[in-house]
GROMACS .gro file of C-alpha atoms in nm:
model
  288
    1MET     CA    1  23.690  21.242   8.278
    2ALA     CA    2  23.970  21.025   8.346
    3ARG     CA    3  23.740  20.773   8.539
    4ARG     CA    4  23.516  20.755   8.236
    5MET     CA    5  23.759  20.716   7.966
    6ALA     CA    6  23.942  20.437   8.183
    7HIS     CA    7  23.593  20.250   8.184
    8ARG     CA    8  23.511  20.314   7.811
    9THR     CA    9  23.875  20.164   7.762
   10ALA     CA   10  23.815  19.898   7.923
   11VAL     CA   11  23.489  19.765   7.805
   12ALA     CA   12  23.602  19.804   7.467
   13ALA     CA   13  23.891  19.585   7.518
   14ALA     CA   14  23.685  19.334   7.679
   15ALA     CA   15  23.419  19.359   7.366
   16GLY     CA   16  23.739  19.339   7.125
   17THR     CA   17  23.891  19.032   7.316
   18ALA     CA   18  23.509  18.863   7.296
   19MET     CA   19  23.492  18.939   6.922
   20ALA     CA   20  23.839  18.784   6.879
   21LEU     CA   21  23.746  18.482   7.051
   22SER     CA   22  23.441  18.466   6.873
   23LEU     CA   23  23.656  18.400   6.571
   24THR     CA   24  23.736  18.029   6.670
   25GLY     CA   25  23.204  16.407   6.500
   26CYS     CA   26  22.897  16.198   6.433
   27LEU     CA   27  22.887  16.283   6.054
   28GLY     CA   28  23.240  16.164   5.972
   29GLY     CA   29  23.565  15.949   6.002
   30SER     CA   30  23.547  15.673   5.746
   31GLY     CA   31  23.874  15.748   5.604
   32ASP     CA   32  23.763  15.661   5.270
   33ASP     CA   33  23.927  15.867   4.975
   34PRO     CA   34  23.648  16.170   4.925
   35ALA     CA   35  23.770  16.216   4.555
   36ASN     CA   36  23.623  15.847   4.509
   37GLY     CA   37  23.280  15.734   4.453
   38SER     CA   38  23.107  15.469   4.720
   39GLY     CA   39  23.267  15.200   4.555
   40GLY     CA   40  23.631  15.371   4.586
   41THR     CA   41  23.703  15.328   4.199
   42VAL     CA   42  23.578  15.652   4.079
   43GLN     CA   43  23.786  15.992   4.116
   44LEU     CA   44  23.555  16.298   4.097
   45PRO     CA   45  23.648  16.629   3.980
   46ALA     CA   46  23.806  16.863   4.234
   47ASP     CA   47  23.521  17.106   4.180
   48THR     CA   48  23.250  16.852   4.220
   49VAL     CA   49  23.441  16.751   4.547
   50LEU     CA   50  23.359  17.106   4.695
   51VAL     CA   51  23.029  17.116   4.613
   52LYS     CA   52  22.969  16.800   4.811
   53THR     CA   53  23.158  16.935   5.079
   54SER     CA   54  22.931  17.235   5.088
   55GLN     CA   55  22.622  17.029   5.095
   56ARG     CA   56  22.761  16.774   5.364
   57THR     CA   57  22.885  17.068   5.608
   58GLY     CA   58  22.563  17.214   5.564
   59GLN     CA   59  22.381  16.928   5.734
   60ALA     CA   60  22.577  16.988   6.050
   61ASP     CA   61  22.426  17.233   6.331
   62THR     CA   62  22.739  17.210   6.550
   63PHE     CA   63  23.143  17.182   6.503
   64GLU     CA   64  23.457  17.230   6.667
   65ALA     CA   65  23.733  17.437   6.547
   66ASP     CA   66  24.093  17.577   6.578
   67LEU     CA   67  24.160  17.904   6.464
   68THR     CA   68  24.481  18.112   6.350
   69ILE     CA   69  24.444  18.420   6.188
   70THR     CA   70  24.740  18.637   6.068
   71ASP     CA   71  24.675  18.988   5.921
   72GLY     CA   72  24.949  19.228   5.924
   73GLY     CA   73  25.175  19.248   6.235
   74THR     CA   74  24.867  19.089   6.429
   75THR     CA   75  24.817  18.684   6.492
   76VAL     CA   76  24.546  18.559   6.682
   77ARG     CA   77  24.504  18.188   6.795
   78GLY     CA   78  24.179  18.037   6.977
   79SER     CA   79  23.947  17.761   6.962
   80GLY     CA   80  23.591  17.683   7.004
   81ASP     CA   81  23.276  17.481   6.997
   82VAL     CA   82  22.956  17.629   6.806
   83ARG     CA   83  22.595  17.559   6.792
   84LEU     CA   84  22.467  17.703   6.443
   85ARG     CA   85  22.110  17.595   6.518
   86PRO     CA   86  21.831  17.644   6.636
   87THR     CA   87  22.024  17.938   6.755
   88LEU     CA   88  22.376  18.061   6.775
   89ALA     CA   89  22.549  17.978   7.077
   90PHE     CA   90  22.938  17.888   7.132
   91THR     CA   91  23.240  17.873   7.401
   92ALA     CA   92  23.564  17.990   7.275
   93THR     CA   93  23.914  18.073   7.453
   94LEU     CA   94  24.151  18.284   7.334
   95ASP     CA   95  24.514  18.116   7.322
   96GLU     CA   96  24.762  18.368   7.209
   97VAL     CA   97  24.741  18.712   7.034
   98ARG     CA   98  25.056  18.906   6.905
   99MET     CA   99  25.058  19.268   6.762
  100ASN     CA  100  25.388  19.379   6.616
  101GLY     CA  101  25.605  19.080   6.759
  102GLN     CA  102  25.478  19.151   7.093
  103THR     CA  103  25.237  18.893   7.283
  104LEU     CA  104  24.944  19.063   7.447
  105PRO     CA  105  24.817  18.949   7.814
  106ALA     CA  106  24.530  18.823   7.645
  107ALA     CA  107  24.599  18.418   7.666
  108GLY     CA  108  24.319  18.219   7.844
  109SER     CA  109  24.052  18.471   7.830
  110GLN     CA  110  23.715  18.306   7.728
  111ALA     CA  111  23.379  18.405   7.561
  112ILE     CA  112  23.035  18.270   7.576
  113LEU     CA  113  22.716  18.342   7.360
  114LEU     CA  114  22.399  18.204   7.453
  115ASN     CA  115  22.052  18.369   7.419
  116ASP     CA  116  22.160  18.701   7.284
  117VAL     CA  117  22.403  18.740   7.602
  118LEU     CA  118  22.757  18.805   7.571
  119TYR     CA  119  22.982  18.671   7.840
  120ALA     CA  120  23.361  18.742   7.854
  121LYS     CA  121  23.631  18.649   8.102
  122VAL     CA  122  23.920  18.917   8.082
  123PRO     CA  123  24.079  18.874   8.417
  124GLN     CA  124  24.259  19.229   8.332
  125PHE     CA  125  23.948  19.416   8.348
  126ALA     CA  126  23.747  19.237   8.626
  127GLN     CA  127  23.869  19.466   8.899
  128MET     CA  128  23.800  19.806   8.690
  129LEU     CA  129  23.450  19.686   8.584
  130THR     CA  130  23.283  19.442   8.811
  131GLY     CA  131  23.477  19.434   9.159
  132GLY     CA  132  23.670  19.130   9.090
  133LYS     CA  133  23.432  18.925   8.955
  134PRO     CA  134  23.579  18.743   8.654
  135TRP     CA  135  23.285  18.742   8.395
  136LEU     CA  136  23.171  19.035   8.216
  137ARG     CA  137  22.818  19.012   8.109
  138LEU     CA  138  22.674  19.219   7.777
  139ASN     CA  139  22.329  19.181   7.648
  140VAL     CA  140  22.425  19.209   7.284
  141ASP     CA  141  22.068  19.365   7.188
  142GLN     CA  142  22.119  19.661   7.438
  143ALA     CA  143  22.432  19.766   7.638
  144GLY     CA  144  22.647  19.566   7.393
  145ARG     CA  145  22.538  19.805   7.115
  146GLN     CA  146  22.638  20.110   7.313
  147ALA     CA  147  22.993  19.940   7.353
  148GLY     CA  148  23.029  19.915   6.958
  149VAL     CA  149  22.917  19.537   6.963
  150ASP     CA  150  22.607  19.419   6.826
  151LEU     CA  151  22.503  19.020   6.723
  152ASP     CA  152  22.554  19.107   6.347
  153GLN     CA  153  22.916  19.171   6.404
  154ILE     CA  154  22.927  18.870   6.641
  155THR     CA  155  22.763  18.648   6.377
  156SER     CA  156  22.947  18.753   6.061
  157ALA     CA  157  23.273  18.679   6.307
  158VAL     CA  158  23.144  18.327   6.312
  159GLN     CA  159  23.068  18.316   5.933
  160ARG     CA  160  23.448  18.340   5.906
  161ILE     CA  161  23.503  18.003   6.038
  162ASN     CA  162  23.161  17.836   5.968
  163PRO     CA  163  23.257  17.528   5.723
  164ALA     CA  164  22.929  17.565   5.500
  165GLU     CA  165  22.967  17.906   5.438
  166GLN     CA  166  23.358  17.873   5.364
  167THR     CA  167  23.318  17.549   5.158
  168ARG     CA  168  23.036  17.743   4.919
  169MET     CA  169  23.232  18.024   4.874
  170LEU     CA  170  23.538  17.822   4.722
  171THR     CA  171  23.285  17.664   4.491
  172GLY     CA  172  23.325  17.998   4.273
  173SER     CA  173  23.701  17.849   4.203
  174LYS     CA  174  23.808  17.794   3.830
  175ASP     CA  175  24.130  17.630   3.877
  176VAL     CA  176  24.080  17.405   4.228
  177ARG     CA  177  24.251  17.085   4.157
  178ARG     CA  178  24.366  16.769   4.350
  179VAL     CA  179  24.716  16.749   4.519
  180GLY     CA  180  24.713  16.418   4.687
  181GLN     CA  181  24.599  16.233   5.003
  182GLU     CA  182  24.755  16.365   5.343
  183GLU     CA  183  24.684  16.299   5.735
  184VAL     CA  184  24.538  16.590   5.923
  185GLU     CA  185  24.503  16.505   6.311
  186GLY     CA  186  24.525  16.126   6.232
  187VAL     CA  187  24.267  16.138   5.990
  188ARG     CA  188  24.321  16.051   5.619
  189THR     CA  189  24.232  16.336   5.383
  190THR     CA  190  24.257  16.444   5.032
  191ARG     CA  191  24.388  16.793   4.956
  192TYR     CA  192  24.270  16.998   4.701
  193THR     CA  193  24.411  17.376   4.610
  194GLY     CA  194  24.312  17.639   4.409
  195THR     CA  195  24.194  18.031   4.403
  196VAL     CA  196  23.885  18.241   4.382
  197THR     CA  197  23.828  18.614   4.321
  198LEU     CA  198  23.636  18.769   4.621
  199ARG     CA  199  23.366  18.852   4.418
  200ASP     CA  200  23.291  18.507   4.292
  201ALA     CA  201  23.318  18.388   4.632
  202LEU     CA  202  23.088  18.632   4.766
  203ALA     CA  203  22.851  18.569   4.485
  204ARG     CA  204  22.807  18.195   4.621
  205LEU     CA  205  22.635  18.307   4.951
  206ASP     CA  206  22.271  18.475   5.022
  207PRO     CA  207  22.276  18.846   5.027
  208GLN     CA  208  22.265  18.854   5.402
  209THR     CA  209  22.549  18.633   5.504
  210ARG     CA  210  22.727  18.817   5.152
  211GLU     CA  211  22.727  19.154   5.369
  212LYS     CA  212  22.856  18.970   5.696
  213VAL     CA  213  23.111  18.773   5.521
  214ARG     CA  214  23.247  19.132   5.321
  215ARG     CA  215  23.339  19.276   5.662
  216TRP     CA  216  23.591  19.048   5.694
  217HIS     CA  217  23.738  19.121   5.369
  218ALA     CA  218  23.763  19.501   5.449
  219ASP     CA  219  24.180  19.475   5.396
  220GLY     CA  220  24.138  19.511   5.004
  221SER     CA  221  24.153  19.138   4.923
  222GLU     CA  222  24.068  19.077   4.555
  223ARG     CA  223  24.136  18.701   4.547
  224LEU     CA  224  24.147  18.417   4.785
  225ALA     CA  225  24.408  18.133   4.749
  226PHE     CA  226  24.303  17.853   4.933
  227ASP     CA  227  24.406  17.487   5.037
  228ILE     CA  228  24.136  17.244   5.177
  229TRP     CA  229  24.168  16.881   5.300
  230VAL     CA  230  23.872  16.662   5.294
  231ASP     CA  231  23.805  16.365   5.454
  232GLY     CA  232  23.603  16.044   5.326
  233GLU     CA  233  23.255  16.160   5.429
  234ASN     CA  234  23.334  16.517   5.233
  235LEU     CA  235  23.394  16.717   5.583
  236PRO     CA  236  23.670  16.959   5.564
  237ARG     CA  237  23.938  16.890   5.824
  238LYS     CA  238  24.154  17.148   5.755
  239LEU     CA  239  24.117  17.491   5.565
  240VAL     CA  240  24.386  17.741   5.455
  241VAL     CA  241  24.287  18.094   5.294
  242ARG     CA  242  24.508  18.367   5.216
  243GLY     CA  243  24.393  18.699   5.102
  244THR     CA  244  24.565  18.854   4.808
  245ALA     CA  245  24.572  19.235   4.656
  246ASP     CA  246  24.789  19.331   4.384
  247GLY     CA  247  25.007  19.041   4.422
  248ARG     CA  248  25.031  19.049   4.787
  249GLU     CA  249  24.922  18.858   5.084
  250THR     CA  250  24.718  19.028   5.307
  251SER     CA  251  24.609  18.784   5.535
  252THR     CA  252  24.561  18.405   5.640
  253VAL     CA  253  24.305  18.211   5.813
  254THR     CA  254  24.381  17.829   5.905
  255VAL     CA  255  24.101  17.645   6.054
  256LEU     CA  256  24.138  17.286   6.182
  257TYR     CA  257  23.755  17.126   6.223
  258ARG     CA  258  23.640  16.820   6.365
  259ASP     CA  259  23.344  16.683   6.574
  260PHE     CA  260  23.065  16.766   6.300
  261GLY     CA  261  22.753  16.709   6.449
  262GLU     CA  262  22.860  16.618   6.803
  263LYS     CA  263  22.642  16.739   7.073
  264VAL     CA  264  22.742  17.116   7.188
  265THR     CA  265  22.644  17.224   7.526
  266VAL     CA  266  22.650  17.621   7.610
  267ASN     CA  267  22.602  17.691   7.981
  268PRO     CA  268  22.649  18.061   8.113
  269PRO     CA  269  22.920  18.104   8.390
  270PRO     CA  270  22.794  18.039   8.782
  271ALA     CA  271  22.584  18.354   8.881
  272ASP     CA  272  22.809  18.457   9.149
  273GLN     CA  273  23.098  18.505   8.914
  274VAL     CA  274  22.947  18.717   8.661
  275GLY     CA  275  22.936  19.109   8.703
  276ASP     CA  276  22.666  19.283   8.456
  277VAL     CA  277  22.844  19.548   8.316
  278GLY     CA  278  22.554  19.694   8.121
  279ASP     CA  279  22.455  19.983   8.382
  280LEU     CA  280  22.841  20.094   8.343
  281VAL     CA  281  22.845  20.070   7.984
  282GLY     CA  282  22.531  20.298   7.946
  283TRP     CA  283  22.649  20.547   8.202
  284HIS     CA  284  23.044  20.575   8.084
  285LEU     CA  285  22.942  20.524   7.700
  286GLY     CA  286  22.639  20.709   7.702
  287GLY     CA  287  22.799  21.036   7.860
  288GLY     CA  288  22.613  20.995   8.219
   0.00000   0.00000   0.00000
C-alpha cells in the first residue's frame, strides 16, 4: 500500500508539473503605431484595434511566450514554444513555482507534447518511476487519463496563452481605451486598457473553446481587467489579465509574446533517456 501511494503521488505530481509547464517573428516588427492606418495619420478606435489584433494573431500557427501566473498564494513562471497547427505541439520549461512564500523544487522541469504523447522531465521523480531516466512518458489518450490528465486539459491550458483566443475574448470589452506608446522588449507598442465581464469574454469564443477556457476561471472571477501592448503589425507583445470577483483580485496572468509565425520544431527526448510509465500508472492507479 505504501509503495502504491508513493507511485500515485509521484505520477500525479509529474503530471501536474507538466500541466503547469503547458501554461507557457515573421509576421511582425515594423514598429509603426498600431493605432494608425497605413499612412500613419488615422488613429483607429481602441475596440477596432482589438478586433484587428485578434484577426492578425489568428493567422499565426506558432508563437513563443513567457508566462507568469499568480493565483492566491501561488506563483508559476514558465516559458515555451507553441505550434497550434496542423496539430498541437509544444516545448516548455518551468522556471519557478512558489506556494505560500516557499519556493518549490520544480525549477528547470520541462515538458514536451508531440503526437498526443506528453514527456515530462521532473528530476525528483525519475528514480521512483523510471529507474533514474530523466524523462517520463505518458500517452495522453491512454495512461495519462488514468493519472488524471487528458488532452482536453492540456489544450485548455494552452488556450490560456493562445494569443488569438485571448485577444478575441477582449473584444467583448465596452470600455477599452488607448493609454499611450511604450516599448516592450525593445519593440515600440501602443498600450490599451479596459475591462470585460467573463460572460461577454466567453461569448466571443466558439462553444468548444469556451468550455476549455471556462476551466481556468473556476476561481469565481466575474470580470477581467486587462492591459495589452500591440505592435505596429497589430500583434500583441504583452498581455496582463487580472480576474476579479466582488471587487477583489483573484488571479493575474502576464504573457510576453514574440516570434509569431516562426518555425517551431518539437522533437521527443532521446529514447534512451525516457522511461515509459504507462504500465506503472495502470498498475498503481488502476488498483493492480
